GROMACS .gro file of N, CA and C in nm:
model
  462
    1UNK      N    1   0.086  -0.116   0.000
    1UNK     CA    2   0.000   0.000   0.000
    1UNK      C    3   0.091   0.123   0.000
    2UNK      N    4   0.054   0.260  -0.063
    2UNK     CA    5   0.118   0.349  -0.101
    2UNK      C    6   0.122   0.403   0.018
    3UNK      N    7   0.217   0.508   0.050
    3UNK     CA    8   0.244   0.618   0.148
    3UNK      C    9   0.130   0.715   0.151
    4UNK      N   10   0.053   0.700   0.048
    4UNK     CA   11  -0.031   0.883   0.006
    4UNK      C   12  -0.148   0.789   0.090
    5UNK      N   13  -0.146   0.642   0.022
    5UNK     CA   14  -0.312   0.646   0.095
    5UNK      C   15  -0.317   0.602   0.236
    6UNK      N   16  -0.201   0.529   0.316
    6UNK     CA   17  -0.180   0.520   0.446
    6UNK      C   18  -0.204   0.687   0.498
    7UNK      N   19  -0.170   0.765   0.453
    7UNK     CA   20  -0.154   0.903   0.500
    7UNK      C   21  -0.290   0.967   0.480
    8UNK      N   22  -0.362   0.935   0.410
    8UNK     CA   23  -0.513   0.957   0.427
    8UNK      C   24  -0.636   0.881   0.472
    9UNK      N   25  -0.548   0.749   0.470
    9UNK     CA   26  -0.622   0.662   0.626
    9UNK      C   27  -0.612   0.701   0.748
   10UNK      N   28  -0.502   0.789   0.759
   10UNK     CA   29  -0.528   0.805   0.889
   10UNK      C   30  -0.559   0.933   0.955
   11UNK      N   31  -0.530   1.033   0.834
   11UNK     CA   32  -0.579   1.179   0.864
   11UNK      C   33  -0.696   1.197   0.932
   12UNK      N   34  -0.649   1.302   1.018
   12UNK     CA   35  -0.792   1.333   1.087
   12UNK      C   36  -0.876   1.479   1.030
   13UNK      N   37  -0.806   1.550   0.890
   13UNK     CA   38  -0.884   1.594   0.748
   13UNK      C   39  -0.891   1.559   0.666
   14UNK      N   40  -0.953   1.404   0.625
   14UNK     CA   41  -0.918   1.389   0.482
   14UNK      C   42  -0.940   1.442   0.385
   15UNK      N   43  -0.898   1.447   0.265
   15UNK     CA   44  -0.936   1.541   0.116
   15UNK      C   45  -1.044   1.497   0.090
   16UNK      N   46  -1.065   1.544  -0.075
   16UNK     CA   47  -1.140   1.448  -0.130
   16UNK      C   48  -1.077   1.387  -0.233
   17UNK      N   49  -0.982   1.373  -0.192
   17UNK     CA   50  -0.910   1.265  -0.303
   17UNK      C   51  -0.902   1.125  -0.188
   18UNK      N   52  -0.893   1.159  -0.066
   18UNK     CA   53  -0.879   1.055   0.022
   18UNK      C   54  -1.030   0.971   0.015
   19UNK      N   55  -1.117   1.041   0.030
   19UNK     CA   56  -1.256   0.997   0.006
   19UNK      C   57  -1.265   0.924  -0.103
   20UNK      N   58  -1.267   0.948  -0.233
   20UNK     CA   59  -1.223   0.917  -0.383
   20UNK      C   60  -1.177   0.740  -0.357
   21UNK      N   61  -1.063   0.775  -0.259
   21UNK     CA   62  -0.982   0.658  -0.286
   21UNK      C   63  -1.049   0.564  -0.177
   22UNK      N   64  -1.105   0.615  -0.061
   22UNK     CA   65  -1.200   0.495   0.020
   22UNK      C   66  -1.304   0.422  -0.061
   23UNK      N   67  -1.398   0.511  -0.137
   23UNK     CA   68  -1.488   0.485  -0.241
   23UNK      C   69  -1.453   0.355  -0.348
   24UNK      N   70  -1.366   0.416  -0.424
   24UNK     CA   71  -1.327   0.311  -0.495
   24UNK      C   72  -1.242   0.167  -0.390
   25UNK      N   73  -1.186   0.173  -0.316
   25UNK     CA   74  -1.180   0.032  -0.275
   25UNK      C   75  -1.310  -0.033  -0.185
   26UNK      N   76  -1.412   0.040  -0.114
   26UNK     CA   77  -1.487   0.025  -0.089
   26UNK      C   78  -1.581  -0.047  -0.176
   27UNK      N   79  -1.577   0.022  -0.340
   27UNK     CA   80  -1.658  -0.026  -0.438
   27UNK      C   81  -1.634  -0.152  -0.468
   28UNK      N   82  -1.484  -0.156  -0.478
   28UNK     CA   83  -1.414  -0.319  -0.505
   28UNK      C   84  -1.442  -0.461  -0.404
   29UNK      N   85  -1.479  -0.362  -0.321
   29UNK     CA   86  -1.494  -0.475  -0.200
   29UNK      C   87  -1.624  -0.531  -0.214
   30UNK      N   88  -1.747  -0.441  -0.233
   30UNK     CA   89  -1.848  -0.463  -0.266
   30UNK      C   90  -1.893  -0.583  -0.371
   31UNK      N   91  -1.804  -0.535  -0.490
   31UNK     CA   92  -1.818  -0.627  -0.657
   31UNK      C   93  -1.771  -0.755  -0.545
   32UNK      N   94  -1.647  -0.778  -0.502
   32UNK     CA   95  -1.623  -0.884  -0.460
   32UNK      C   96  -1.686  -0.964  -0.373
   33UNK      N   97  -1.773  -0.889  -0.290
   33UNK     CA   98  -1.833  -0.957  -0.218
   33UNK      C   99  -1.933  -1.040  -0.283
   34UNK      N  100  -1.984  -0.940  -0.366
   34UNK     CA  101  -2.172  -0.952  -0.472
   34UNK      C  102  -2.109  -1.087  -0.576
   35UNK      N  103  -1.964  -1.077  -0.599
   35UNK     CA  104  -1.903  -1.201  -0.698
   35UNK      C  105  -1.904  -1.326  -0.650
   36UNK      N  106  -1.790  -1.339  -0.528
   36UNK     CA  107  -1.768  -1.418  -0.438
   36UNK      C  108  -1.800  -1.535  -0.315
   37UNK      N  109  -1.833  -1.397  -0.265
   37UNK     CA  110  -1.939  -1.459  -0.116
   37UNK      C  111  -2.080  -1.538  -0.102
   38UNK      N  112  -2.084  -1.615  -0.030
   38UNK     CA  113  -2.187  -1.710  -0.075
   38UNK      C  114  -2.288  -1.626   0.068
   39UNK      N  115  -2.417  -1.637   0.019
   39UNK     CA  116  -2.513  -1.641   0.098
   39UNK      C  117  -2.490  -1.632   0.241
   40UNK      N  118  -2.499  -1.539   0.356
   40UNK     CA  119  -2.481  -1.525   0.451
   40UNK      C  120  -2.468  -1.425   0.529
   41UNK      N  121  -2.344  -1.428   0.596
   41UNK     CA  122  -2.325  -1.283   0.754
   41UNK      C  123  -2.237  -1.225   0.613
   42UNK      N  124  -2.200  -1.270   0.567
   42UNK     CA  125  -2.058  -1.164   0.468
   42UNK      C  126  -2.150  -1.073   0.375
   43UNK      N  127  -2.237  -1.183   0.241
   43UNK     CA  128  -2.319  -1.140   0.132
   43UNK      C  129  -2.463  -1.016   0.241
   44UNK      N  130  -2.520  -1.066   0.334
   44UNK     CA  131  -2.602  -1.018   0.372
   44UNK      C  132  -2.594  -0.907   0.475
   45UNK      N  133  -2.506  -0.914   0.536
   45UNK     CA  134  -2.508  -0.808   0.639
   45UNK      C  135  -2.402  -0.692   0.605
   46UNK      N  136  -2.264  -0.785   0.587
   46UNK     CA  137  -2.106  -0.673   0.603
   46UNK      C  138  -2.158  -0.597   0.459
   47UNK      N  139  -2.181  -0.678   0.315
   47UNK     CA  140  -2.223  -0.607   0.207
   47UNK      C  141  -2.278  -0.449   0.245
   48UNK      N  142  -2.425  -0.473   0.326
   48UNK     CA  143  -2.548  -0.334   0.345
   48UNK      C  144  -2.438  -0.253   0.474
   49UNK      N  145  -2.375  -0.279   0.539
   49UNK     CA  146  -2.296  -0.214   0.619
   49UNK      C  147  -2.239  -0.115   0.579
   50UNK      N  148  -2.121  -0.203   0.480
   50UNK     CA  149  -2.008  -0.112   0.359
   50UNK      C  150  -2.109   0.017   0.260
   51UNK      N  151  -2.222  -0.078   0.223
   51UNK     CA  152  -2.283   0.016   0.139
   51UNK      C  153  -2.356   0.135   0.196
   52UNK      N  154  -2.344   0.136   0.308
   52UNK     CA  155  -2.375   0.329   0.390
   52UNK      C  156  -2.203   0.385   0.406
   53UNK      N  157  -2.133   0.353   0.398
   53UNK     CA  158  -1.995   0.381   0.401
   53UNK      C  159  -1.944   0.411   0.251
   54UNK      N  160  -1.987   0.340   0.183
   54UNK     CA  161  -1.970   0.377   0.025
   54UNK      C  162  -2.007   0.474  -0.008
   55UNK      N  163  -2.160   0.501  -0.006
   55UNK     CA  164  -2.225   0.618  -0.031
   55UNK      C  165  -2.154   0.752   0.074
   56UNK      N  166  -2.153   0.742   0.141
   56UNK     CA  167  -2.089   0.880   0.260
   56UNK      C  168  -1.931   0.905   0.181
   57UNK      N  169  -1.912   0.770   0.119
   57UNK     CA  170  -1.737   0.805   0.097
   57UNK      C  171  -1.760   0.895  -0.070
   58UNK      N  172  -1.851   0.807  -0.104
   58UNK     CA  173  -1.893   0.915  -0.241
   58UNK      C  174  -1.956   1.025  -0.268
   59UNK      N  175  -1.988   1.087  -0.152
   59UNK     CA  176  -2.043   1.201  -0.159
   59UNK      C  177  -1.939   1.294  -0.099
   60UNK      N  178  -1.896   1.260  -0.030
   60UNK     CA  179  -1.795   1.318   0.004
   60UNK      C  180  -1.647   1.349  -0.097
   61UNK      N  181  -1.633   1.246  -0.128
   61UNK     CA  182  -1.528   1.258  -0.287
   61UNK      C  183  -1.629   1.368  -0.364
   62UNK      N  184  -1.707   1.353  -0.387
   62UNK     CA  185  -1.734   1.453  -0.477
   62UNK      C  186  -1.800   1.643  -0.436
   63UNK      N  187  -1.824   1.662  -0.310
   63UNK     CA  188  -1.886   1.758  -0.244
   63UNK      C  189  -1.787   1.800  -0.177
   64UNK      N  190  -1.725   1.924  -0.217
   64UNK     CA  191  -1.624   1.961  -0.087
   64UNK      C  192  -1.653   2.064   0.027
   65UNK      N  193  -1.625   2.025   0.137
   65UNK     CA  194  -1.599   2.056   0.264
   65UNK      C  195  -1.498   2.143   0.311
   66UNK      N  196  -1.647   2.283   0.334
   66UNK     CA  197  -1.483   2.381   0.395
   66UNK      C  198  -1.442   2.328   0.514
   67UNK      N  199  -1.317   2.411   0.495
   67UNK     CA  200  -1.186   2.386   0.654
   67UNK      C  201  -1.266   2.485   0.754
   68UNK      N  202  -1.251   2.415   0.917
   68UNK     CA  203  -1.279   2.491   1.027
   68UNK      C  204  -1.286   2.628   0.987
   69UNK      N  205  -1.170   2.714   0.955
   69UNK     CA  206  -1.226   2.874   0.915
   69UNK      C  207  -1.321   2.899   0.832
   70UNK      N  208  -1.324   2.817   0.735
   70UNK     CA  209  -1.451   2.833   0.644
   70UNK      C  210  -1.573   2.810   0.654
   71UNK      N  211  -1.562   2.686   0.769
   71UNK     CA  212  -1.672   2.672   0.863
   71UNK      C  213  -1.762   2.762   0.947
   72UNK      N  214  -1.641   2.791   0.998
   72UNK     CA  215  -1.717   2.923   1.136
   72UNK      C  216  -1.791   3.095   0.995
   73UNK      N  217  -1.722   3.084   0.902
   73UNK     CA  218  -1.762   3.159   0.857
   73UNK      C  219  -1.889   3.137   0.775
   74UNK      N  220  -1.938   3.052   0.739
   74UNK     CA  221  -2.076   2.981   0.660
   74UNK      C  222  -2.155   3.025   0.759
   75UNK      N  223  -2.106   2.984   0.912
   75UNK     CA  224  -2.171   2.930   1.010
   75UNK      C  225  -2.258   3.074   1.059
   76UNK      N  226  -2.131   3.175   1.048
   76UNK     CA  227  -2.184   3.290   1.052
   76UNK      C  228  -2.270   3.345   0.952
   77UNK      N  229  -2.307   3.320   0.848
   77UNK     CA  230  -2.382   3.346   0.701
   77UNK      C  231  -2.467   3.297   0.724
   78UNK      N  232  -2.489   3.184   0.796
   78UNK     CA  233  -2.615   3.102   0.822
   78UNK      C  234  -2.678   2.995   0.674
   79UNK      N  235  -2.556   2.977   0.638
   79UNK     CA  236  -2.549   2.858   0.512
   79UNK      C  237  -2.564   2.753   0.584
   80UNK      N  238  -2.685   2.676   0.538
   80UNK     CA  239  -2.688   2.578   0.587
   80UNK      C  240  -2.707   2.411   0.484
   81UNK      N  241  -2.658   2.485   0.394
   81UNK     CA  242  -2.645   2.363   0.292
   81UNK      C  243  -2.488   2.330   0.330
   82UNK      N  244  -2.391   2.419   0.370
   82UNK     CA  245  -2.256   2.388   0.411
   82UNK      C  246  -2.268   2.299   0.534
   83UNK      N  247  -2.350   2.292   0.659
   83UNK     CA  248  -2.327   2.228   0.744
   83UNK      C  249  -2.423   2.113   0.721
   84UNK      N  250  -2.507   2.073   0.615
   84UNK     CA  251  -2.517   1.920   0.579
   84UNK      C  252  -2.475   1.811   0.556
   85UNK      N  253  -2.318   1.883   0.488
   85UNK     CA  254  -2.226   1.797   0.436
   85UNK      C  255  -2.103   1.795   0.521
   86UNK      N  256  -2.112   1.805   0.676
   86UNK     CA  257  -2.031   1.812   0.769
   86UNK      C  258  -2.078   1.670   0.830
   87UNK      N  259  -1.936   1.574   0.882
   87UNK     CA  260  -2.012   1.464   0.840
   87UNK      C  261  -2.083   1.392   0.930
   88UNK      N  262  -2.130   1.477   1.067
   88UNK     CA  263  -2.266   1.366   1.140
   88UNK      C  264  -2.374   1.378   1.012
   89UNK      N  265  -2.428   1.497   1.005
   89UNK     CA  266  -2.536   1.568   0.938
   89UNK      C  267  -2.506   1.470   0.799
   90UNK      N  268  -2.448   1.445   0.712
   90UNK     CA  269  -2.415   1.395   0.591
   90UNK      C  270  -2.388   1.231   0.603
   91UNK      N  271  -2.371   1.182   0.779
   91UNK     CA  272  -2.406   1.041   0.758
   91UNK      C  273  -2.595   1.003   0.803
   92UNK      N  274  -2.598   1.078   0.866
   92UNK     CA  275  -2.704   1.102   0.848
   92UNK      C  276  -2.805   1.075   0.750
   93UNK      N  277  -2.799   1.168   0.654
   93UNK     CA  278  -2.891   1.200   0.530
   93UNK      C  279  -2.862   1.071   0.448
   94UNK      N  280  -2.729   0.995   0.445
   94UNK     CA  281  -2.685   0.869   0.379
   94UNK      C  282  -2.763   0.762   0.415
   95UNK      N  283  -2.778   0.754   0.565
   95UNK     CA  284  -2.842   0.670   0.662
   95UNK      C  285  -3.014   0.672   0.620
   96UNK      N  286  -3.074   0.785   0.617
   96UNK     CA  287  -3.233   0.806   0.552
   96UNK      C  288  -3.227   0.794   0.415
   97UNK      N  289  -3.150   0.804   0.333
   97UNK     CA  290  -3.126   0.756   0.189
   97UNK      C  291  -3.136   0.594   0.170
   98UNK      N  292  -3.052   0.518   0.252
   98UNK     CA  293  -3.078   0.358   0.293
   98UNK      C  294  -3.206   0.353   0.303
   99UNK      N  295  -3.232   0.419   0.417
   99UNK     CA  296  -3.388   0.337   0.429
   99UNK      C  297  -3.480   0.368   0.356
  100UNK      N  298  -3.508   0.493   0.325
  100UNK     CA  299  -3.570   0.543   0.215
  100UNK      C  300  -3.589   0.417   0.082
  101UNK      N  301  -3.461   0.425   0.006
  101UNK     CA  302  -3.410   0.268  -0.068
  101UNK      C  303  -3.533   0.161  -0.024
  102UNK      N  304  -3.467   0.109   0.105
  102UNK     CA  305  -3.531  -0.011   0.171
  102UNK      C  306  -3.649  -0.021   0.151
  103UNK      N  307  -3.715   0.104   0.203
  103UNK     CA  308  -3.853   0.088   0.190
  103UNK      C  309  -3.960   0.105   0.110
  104UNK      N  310  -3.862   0.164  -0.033
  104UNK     CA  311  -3.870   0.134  -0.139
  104UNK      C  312  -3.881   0.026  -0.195
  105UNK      N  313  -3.834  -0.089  -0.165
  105UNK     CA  314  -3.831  -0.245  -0.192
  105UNK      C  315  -3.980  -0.327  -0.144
  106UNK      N  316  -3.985  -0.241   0.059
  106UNK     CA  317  -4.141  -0.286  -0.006
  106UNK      C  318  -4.279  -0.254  -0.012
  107UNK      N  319  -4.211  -0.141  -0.102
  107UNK     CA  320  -4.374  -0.095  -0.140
  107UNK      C  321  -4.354  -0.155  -0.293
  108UNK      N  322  -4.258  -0.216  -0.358
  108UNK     CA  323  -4.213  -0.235  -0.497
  108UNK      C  324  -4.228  -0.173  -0.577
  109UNK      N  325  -4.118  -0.070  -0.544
  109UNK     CA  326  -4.073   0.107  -0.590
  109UNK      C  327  -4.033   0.015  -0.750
  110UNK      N  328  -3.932  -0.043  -0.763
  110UNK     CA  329  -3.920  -0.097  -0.920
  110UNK      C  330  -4.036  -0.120  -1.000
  111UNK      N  331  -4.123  -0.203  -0.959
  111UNK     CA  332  -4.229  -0.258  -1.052
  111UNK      C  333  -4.289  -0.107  -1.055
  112UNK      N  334  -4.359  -0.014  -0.968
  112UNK     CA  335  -4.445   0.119  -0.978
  112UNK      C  336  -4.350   0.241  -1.075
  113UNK      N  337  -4.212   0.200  -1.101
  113UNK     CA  338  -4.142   0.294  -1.133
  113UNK      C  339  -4.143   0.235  -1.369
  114UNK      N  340  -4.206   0.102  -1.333
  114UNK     CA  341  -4.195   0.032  -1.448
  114UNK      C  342  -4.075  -0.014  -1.528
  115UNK      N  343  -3.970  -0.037  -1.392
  115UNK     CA  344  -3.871  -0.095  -1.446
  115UNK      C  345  -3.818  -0.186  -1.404
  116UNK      N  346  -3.933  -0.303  -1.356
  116UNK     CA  347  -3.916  -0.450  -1.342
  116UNK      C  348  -3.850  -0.524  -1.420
  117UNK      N  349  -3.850  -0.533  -1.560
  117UNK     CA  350  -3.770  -0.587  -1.654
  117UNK      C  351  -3.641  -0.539  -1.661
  118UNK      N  352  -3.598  -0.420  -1.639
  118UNK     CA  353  -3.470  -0.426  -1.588
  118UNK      C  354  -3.369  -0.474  -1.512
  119UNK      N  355  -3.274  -0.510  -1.544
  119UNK     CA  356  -3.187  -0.594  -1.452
  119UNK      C  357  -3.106  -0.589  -1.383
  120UNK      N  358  -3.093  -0.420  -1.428
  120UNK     CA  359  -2.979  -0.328  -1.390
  120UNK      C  360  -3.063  -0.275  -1.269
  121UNK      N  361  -3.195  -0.234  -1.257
  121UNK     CA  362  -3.252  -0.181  -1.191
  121UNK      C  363  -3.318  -0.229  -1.072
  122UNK      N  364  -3.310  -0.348  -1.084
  122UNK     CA  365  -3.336  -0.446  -0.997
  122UNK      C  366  -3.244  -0.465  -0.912
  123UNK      N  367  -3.109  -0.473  -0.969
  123UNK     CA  368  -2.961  -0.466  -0.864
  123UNK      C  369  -2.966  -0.383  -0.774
  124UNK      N  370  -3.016  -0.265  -0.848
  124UNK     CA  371  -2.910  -0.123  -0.789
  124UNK      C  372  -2.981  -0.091  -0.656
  125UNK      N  373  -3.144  -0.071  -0.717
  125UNK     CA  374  -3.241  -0.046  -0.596
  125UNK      C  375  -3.310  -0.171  -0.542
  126UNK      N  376  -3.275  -0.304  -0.587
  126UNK     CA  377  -3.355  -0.396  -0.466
  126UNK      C  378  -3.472  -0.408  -0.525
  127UNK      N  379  -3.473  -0.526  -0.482
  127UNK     CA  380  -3.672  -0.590  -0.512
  127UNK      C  381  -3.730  -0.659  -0.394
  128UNK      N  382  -3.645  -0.709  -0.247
  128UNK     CA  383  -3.739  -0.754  -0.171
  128UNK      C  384  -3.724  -0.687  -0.036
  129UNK      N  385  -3.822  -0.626   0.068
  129UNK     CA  386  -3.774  -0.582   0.206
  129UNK      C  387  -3.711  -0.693   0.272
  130UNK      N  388  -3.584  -0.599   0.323
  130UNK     CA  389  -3.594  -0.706   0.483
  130UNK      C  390  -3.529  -0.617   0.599
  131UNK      N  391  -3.598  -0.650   0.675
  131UNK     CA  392  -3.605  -0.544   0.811
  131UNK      C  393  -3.468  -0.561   0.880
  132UNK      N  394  -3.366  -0.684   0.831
  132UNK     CA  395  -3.238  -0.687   0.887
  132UNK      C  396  -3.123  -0.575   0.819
  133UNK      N  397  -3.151  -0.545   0.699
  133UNK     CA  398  -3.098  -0.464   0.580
  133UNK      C  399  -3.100  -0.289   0.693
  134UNK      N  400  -3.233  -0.292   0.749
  134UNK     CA  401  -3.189  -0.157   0.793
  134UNK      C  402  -3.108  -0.165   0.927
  135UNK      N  403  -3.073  -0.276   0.982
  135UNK     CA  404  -2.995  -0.294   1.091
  135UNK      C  405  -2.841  -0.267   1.021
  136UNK      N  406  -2.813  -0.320   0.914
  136UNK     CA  407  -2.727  -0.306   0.896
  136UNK      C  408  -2.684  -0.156   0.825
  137UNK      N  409  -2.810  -0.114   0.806
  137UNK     CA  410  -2.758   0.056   0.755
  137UNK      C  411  -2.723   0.097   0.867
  138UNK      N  412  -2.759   0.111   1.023
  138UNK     CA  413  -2.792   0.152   1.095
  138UNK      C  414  -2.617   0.142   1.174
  139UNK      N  415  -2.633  -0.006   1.125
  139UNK     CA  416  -2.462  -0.051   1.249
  139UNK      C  417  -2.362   0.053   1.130
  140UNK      N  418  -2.370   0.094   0.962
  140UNK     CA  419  -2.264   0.168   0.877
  140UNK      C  420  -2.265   0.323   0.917
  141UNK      N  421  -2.381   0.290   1.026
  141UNK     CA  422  -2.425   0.492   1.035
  141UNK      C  423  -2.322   0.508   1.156
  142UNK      N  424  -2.299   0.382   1.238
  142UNK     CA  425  -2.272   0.436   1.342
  142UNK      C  426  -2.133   0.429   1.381
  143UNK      N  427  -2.044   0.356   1.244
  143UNK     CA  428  -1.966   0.281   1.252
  143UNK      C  429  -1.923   0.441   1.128
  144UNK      N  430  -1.982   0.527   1.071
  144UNK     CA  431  -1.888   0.647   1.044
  144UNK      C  432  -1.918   0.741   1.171
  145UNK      N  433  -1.990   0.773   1.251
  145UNK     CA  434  -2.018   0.822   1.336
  145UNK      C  435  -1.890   0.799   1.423
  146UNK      N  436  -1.865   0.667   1.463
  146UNK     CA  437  -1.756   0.642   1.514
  146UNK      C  438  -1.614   0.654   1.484
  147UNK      N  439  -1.603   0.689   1.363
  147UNK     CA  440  -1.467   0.717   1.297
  147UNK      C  441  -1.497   0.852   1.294
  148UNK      N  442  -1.567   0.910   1.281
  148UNK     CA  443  -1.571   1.039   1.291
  148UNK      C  444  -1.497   1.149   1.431
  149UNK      N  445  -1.606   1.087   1.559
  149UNK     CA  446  -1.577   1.102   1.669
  149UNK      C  447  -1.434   1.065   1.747
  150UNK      N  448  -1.413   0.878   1.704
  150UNK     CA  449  -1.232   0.919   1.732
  150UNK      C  450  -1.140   1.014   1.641
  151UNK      N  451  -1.166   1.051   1.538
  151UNK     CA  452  -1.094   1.130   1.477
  151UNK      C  453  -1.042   1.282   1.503
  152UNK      N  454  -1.187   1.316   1.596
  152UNK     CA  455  -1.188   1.459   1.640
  152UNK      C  456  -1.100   1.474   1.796
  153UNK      N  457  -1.073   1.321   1.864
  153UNK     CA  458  -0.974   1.310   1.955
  153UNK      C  459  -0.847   1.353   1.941
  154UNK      N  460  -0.775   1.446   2.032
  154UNK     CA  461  -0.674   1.465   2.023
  154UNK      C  462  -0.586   1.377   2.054
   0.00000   0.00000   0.00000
């Protein structure tokens, strides 16, 4: 593993190139799992875990985040699209995006959206509920929550 991305594993600002680069191995991990893994705690649970961590890492790669001074100064403007994407507030909104998804599955958001025959569409957003799926959004919410919070440790 490279020096640049050890050094943005462990930053306690990452860029968004650091994000970028969680994303994409995050993504890889995912394909591998969805390839690989047979039916179970790996395919069923760690998969929906990663995938609230994916999404937070991709929004973040792509949305940038002012620095503390730029902060306090929004803060003073009373911008509050800047402190969404600060990241309780932004795992957050990732976290109601999951379930949102989820519960999309069962009201059978695909078939009402008329793109049951799709196959692609069937992947991406899901075709059946299951009430363990939001446990596991729930343990990815809390599990950036938690990297978040040791991070802000001195």
């Amino acid at each position: 593993m490279s020096t640049a991305v050890i050094r943005a594993f462990i930053s306690r600002n990452p860029s968004r190139k650091s994000f970028f680069i969680y994303a994409v191995l995050l993504f890889l991990i995912e394909v591998l799992i969805a390839l690989y893994a047979p039916a179970g705690v790996i395919r069923g649970f760690v998969g929906d875990v990663l995938v609230v961590i994916l999404l937070f890492c991709m929004v973040r790669a792509v949305v940038p985040v002012a620095h503390s001074v730029e902060k306090a100064a929004a803060k003073n403007k009373g911008d509050s699209i800047q402190r969404l994407f600060q990241t309780p507030w932004l795992a957050l909104a990732v976290l109601l995006f999951a379930f949102a998804i989820e519960f999309g599955q069962y009201w059978g958001l695909v078939d009402k959206l008329g793109l049951g025959g799709n196959h692609l569409a069937r992947i991406v957003i899901g075709s059946h509920f299951d009430p363990l799926d939001l446990v596991a959004y729930f343990v990815g919410y809390l599990i950036l929550l938690g990297c978040y919070w040791t991070s802000r440790q001195p």
